[in-house]
Coordinates of C-alpha atoms in Angstrom, one line a residue:
X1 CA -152.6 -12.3 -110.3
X2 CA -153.4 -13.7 -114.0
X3 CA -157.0 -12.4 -115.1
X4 CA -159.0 -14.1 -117.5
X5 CA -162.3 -13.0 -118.7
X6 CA -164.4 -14.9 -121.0
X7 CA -167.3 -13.1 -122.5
X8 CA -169.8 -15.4 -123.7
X9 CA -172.6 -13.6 -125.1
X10 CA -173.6 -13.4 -129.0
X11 CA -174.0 -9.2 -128.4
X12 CA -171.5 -7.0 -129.6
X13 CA -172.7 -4.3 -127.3
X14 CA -174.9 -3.9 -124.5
X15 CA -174.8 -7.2 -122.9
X16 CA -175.3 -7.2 -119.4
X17 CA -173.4 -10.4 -118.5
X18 CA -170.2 -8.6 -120.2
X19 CA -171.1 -5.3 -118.2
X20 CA -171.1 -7.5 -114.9
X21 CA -167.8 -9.5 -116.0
X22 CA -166.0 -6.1 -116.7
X23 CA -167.5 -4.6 -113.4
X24 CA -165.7 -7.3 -111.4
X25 CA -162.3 -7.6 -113.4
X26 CA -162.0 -3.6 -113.2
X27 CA -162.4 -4.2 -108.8
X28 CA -160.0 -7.3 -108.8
X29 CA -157.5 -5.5 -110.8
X30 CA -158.2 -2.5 -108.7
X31 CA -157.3 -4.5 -105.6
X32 CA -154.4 -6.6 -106.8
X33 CA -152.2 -3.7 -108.2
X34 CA -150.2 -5.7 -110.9
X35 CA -152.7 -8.0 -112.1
X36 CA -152.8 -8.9 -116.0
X37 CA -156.0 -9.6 -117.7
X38 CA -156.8 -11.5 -120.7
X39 CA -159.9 -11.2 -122.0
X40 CA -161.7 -13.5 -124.9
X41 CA -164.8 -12.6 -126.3
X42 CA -166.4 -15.6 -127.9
X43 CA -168.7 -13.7 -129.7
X44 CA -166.2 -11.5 -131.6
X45 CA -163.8 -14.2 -132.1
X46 CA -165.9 -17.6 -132.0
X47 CA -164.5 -20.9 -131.1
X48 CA -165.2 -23.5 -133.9
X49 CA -167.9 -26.6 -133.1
X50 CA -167.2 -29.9 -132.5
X51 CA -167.6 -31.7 -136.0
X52 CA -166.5 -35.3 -137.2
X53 CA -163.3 -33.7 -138.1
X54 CA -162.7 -32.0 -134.8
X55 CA -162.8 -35.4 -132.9
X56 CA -160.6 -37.6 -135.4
X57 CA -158.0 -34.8 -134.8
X58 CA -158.5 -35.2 -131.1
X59 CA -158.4 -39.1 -130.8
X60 CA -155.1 -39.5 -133.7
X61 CA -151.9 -39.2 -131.5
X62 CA -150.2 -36.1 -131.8
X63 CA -147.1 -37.5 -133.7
X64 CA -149.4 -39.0 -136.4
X65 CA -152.0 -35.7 -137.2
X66 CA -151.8 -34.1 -140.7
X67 CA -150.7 -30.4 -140.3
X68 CA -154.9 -29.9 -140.6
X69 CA -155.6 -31.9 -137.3
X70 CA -152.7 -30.5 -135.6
X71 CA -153.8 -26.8 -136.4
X72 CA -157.5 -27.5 -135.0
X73 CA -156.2 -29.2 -132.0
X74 CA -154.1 -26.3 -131.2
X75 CA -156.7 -24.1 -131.2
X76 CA -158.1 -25.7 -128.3
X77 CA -154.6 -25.9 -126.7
X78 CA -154.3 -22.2 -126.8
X79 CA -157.8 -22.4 -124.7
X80 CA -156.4 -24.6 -122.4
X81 CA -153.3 -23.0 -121.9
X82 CA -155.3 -19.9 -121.1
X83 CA -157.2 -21.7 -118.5
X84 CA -154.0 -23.5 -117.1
X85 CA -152.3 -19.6 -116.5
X86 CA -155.1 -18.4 -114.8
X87 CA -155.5 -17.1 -110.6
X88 CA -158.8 -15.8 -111.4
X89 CA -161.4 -17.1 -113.9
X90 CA -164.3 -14.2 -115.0
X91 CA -167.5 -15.9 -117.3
X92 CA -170.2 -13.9 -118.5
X93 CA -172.7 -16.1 -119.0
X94 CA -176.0 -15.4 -120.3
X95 CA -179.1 -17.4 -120.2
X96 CA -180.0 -18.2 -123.8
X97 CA -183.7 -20.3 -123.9
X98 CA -182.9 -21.8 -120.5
X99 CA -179.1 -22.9 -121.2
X100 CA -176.0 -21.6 -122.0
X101 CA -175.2 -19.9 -125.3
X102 CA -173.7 -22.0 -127.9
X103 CA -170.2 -19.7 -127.9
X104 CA -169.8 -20.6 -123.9
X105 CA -170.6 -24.4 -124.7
X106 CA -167.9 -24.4 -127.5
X107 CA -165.7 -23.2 -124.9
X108 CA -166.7 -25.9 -122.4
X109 CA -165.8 -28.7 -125.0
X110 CA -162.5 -27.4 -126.0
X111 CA -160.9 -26.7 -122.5
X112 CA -162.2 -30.6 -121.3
X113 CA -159.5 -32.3 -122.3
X114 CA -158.8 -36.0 -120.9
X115 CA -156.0 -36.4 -118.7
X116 CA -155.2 -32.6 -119.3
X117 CA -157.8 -30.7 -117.6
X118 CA -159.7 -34.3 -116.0
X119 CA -158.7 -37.7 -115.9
X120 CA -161.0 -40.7 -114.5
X121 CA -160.3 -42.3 -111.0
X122 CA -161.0 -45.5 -109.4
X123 CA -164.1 -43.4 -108.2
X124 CA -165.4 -41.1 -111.3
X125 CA -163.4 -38.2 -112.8
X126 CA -161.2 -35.8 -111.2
X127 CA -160.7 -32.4 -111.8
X128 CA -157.0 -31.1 -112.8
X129 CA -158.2 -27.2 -112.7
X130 CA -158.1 -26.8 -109.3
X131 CA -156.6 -23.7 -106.9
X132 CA -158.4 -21.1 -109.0
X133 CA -161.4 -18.8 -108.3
X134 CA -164.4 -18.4 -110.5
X135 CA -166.8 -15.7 -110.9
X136 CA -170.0 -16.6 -113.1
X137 CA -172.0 -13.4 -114.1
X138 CA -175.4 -14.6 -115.3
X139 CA -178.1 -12.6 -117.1
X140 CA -181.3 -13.0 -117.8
X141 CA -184.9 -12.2 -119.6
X142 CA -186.6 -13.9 -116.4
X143 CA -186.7 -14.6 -113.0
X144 CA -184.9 -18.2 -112.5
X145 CA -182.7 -18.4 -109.6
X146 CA -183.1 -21.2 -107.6
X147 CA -186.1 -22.1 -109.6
X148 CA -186.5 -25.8 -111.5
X149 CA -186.5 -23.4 -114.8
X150 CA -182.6 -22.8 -113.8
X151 CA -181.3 -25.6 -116.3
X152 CA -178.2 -23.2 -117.2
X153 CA -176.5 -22.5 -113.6
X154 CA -176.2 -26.0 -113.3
X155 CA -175.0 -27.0 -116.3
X156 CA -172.3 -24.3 -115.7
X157 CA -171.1 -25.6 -111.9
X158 CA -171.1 -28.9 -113.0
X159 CA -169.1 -28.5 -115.8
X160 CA -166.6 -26.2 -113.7
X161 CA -166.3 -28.5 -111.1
X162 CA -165.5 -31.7 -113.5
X163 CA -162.6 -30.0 -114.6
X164 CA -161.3 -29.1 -111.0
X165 CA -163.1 -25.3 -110.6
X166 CA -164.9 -25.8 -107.5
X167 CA -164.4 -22.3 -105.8
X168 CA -167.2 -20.6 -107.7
X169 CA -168.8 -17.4 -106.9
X170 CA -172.2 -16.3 -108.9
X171 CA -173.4 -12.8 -109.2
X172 CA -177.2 -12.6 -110.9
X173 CA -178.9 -9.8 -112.9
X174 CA -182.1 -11.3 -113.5
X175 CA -185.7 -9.7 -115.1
X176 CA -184.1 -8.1 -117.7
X177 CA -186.9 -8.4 -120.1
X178 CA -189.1 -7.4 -117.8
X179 CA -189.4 -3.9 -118.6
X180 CA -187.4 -0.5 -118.0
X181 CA -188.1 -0.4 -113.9
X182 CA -187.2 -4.3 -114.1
X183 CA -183.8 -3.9 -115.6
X184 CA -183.1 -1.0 -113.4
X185 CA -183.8 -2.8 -110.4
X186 CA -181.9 -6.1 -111.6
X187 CA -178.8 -4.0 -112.7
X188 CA -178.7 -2.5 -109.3
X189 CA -178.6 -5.6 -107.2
X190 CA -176.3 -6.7 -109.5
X191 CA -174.0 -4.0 -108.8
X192 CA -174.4 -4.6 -105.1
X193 CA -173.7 -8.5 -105.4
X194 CA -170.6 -7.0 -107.2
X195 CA -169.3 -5.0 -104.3
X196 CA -170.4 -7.6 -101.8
X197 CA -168.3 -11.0 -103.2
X198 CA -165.5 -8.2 -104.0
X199 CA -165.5 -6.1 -100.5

């Protein structure tokens, strides 16, 4: 089994998405004796924007890129190729004024890649991700789940199913800025979620 855990928060330390992602590689590698794991922390190693430059190196065919274009297009290669080599997909993802954080979304945008990772149909697009399983951890300040204030999770399964990642589990620690007996609580049920997808 091929690991791959993608920390998306901005914190160095103390991130509870990142605790959550950790807690459920360290229990898949448990069970699958064997398993490598890759991790990529977005924060510590950041993906670069899309810019003007980013997209004229994407749209100029391969064979015609200055060395320039060709070095910021294989930057998101390595990305894909990440993705591509993956059983099991981890994301920490947490909720950063009601979306995603700008590290995960740089992420998003460099692994959707036409006729790579999707490719458009007679009936809409089709995913080219497919046969892998994904586990979201999502933190937050607040209480959101299932809640029209949820614009994040959304945005998340959506995006993970365009590209072919449609076997997604989610495991919430929510309330976090709520107060000590708040984050205890949340952090708890977290860590039961945990055991329960995992069991």
């Amino acid at each position: 089994m091929n690991i791959l855990q993608i920390n998306s928060s901005a914190r160095s330390t103390g991130s509870e998405s990142t605790r959550l992602a950790d807690s459920i590689v360290a229990k898949l590698a448990a069970a699958n004796p064997g398993a490598s794991v890759e991790r990529r922390d977005l924060a510590a190693n950041p993906h670069p924007v899309i810019d003007e430059p980013t997209l004229q190196a994407l749209f100029t065919p391969a064979d015609q890129r200055t060395p320039e274009q060709a070095a910021r297009v294989a930057l998101d290669d390595a990305l894909i190729a990440q993705v591509q080599a993956a059983d099991v997909i981890v994301i920490g993802a947490p909720m950063y004024n009601f979306g995603i954080t700008v590290q995960l979304k740089s992420w998003f945008d460099a692994i959707a890649r036409a006729g790579v990772t999707f490719k458009y149909g007679p009936t809409g697009p089709i995913g080219l991700l497919g046969g892998k399983k994904v586990y979201v951890a999502v933190s937050r300040g607040g209480l959101h789940r299932d809640a029209p204030s949820d614009t994040q999770l959304p945005h998340v399964k959506m995006f993970l199913n365009f590209v072919g990642l449609t076997d997604v589990q989610v495991v919430y620690s929510e309330g976090l800025g709520m107060g000590p007996e708040a984050v205890a609580k949340a952090q708890a049920e977290a860590d039961a979620q945990v055991n329960a997808v995992l069991a």
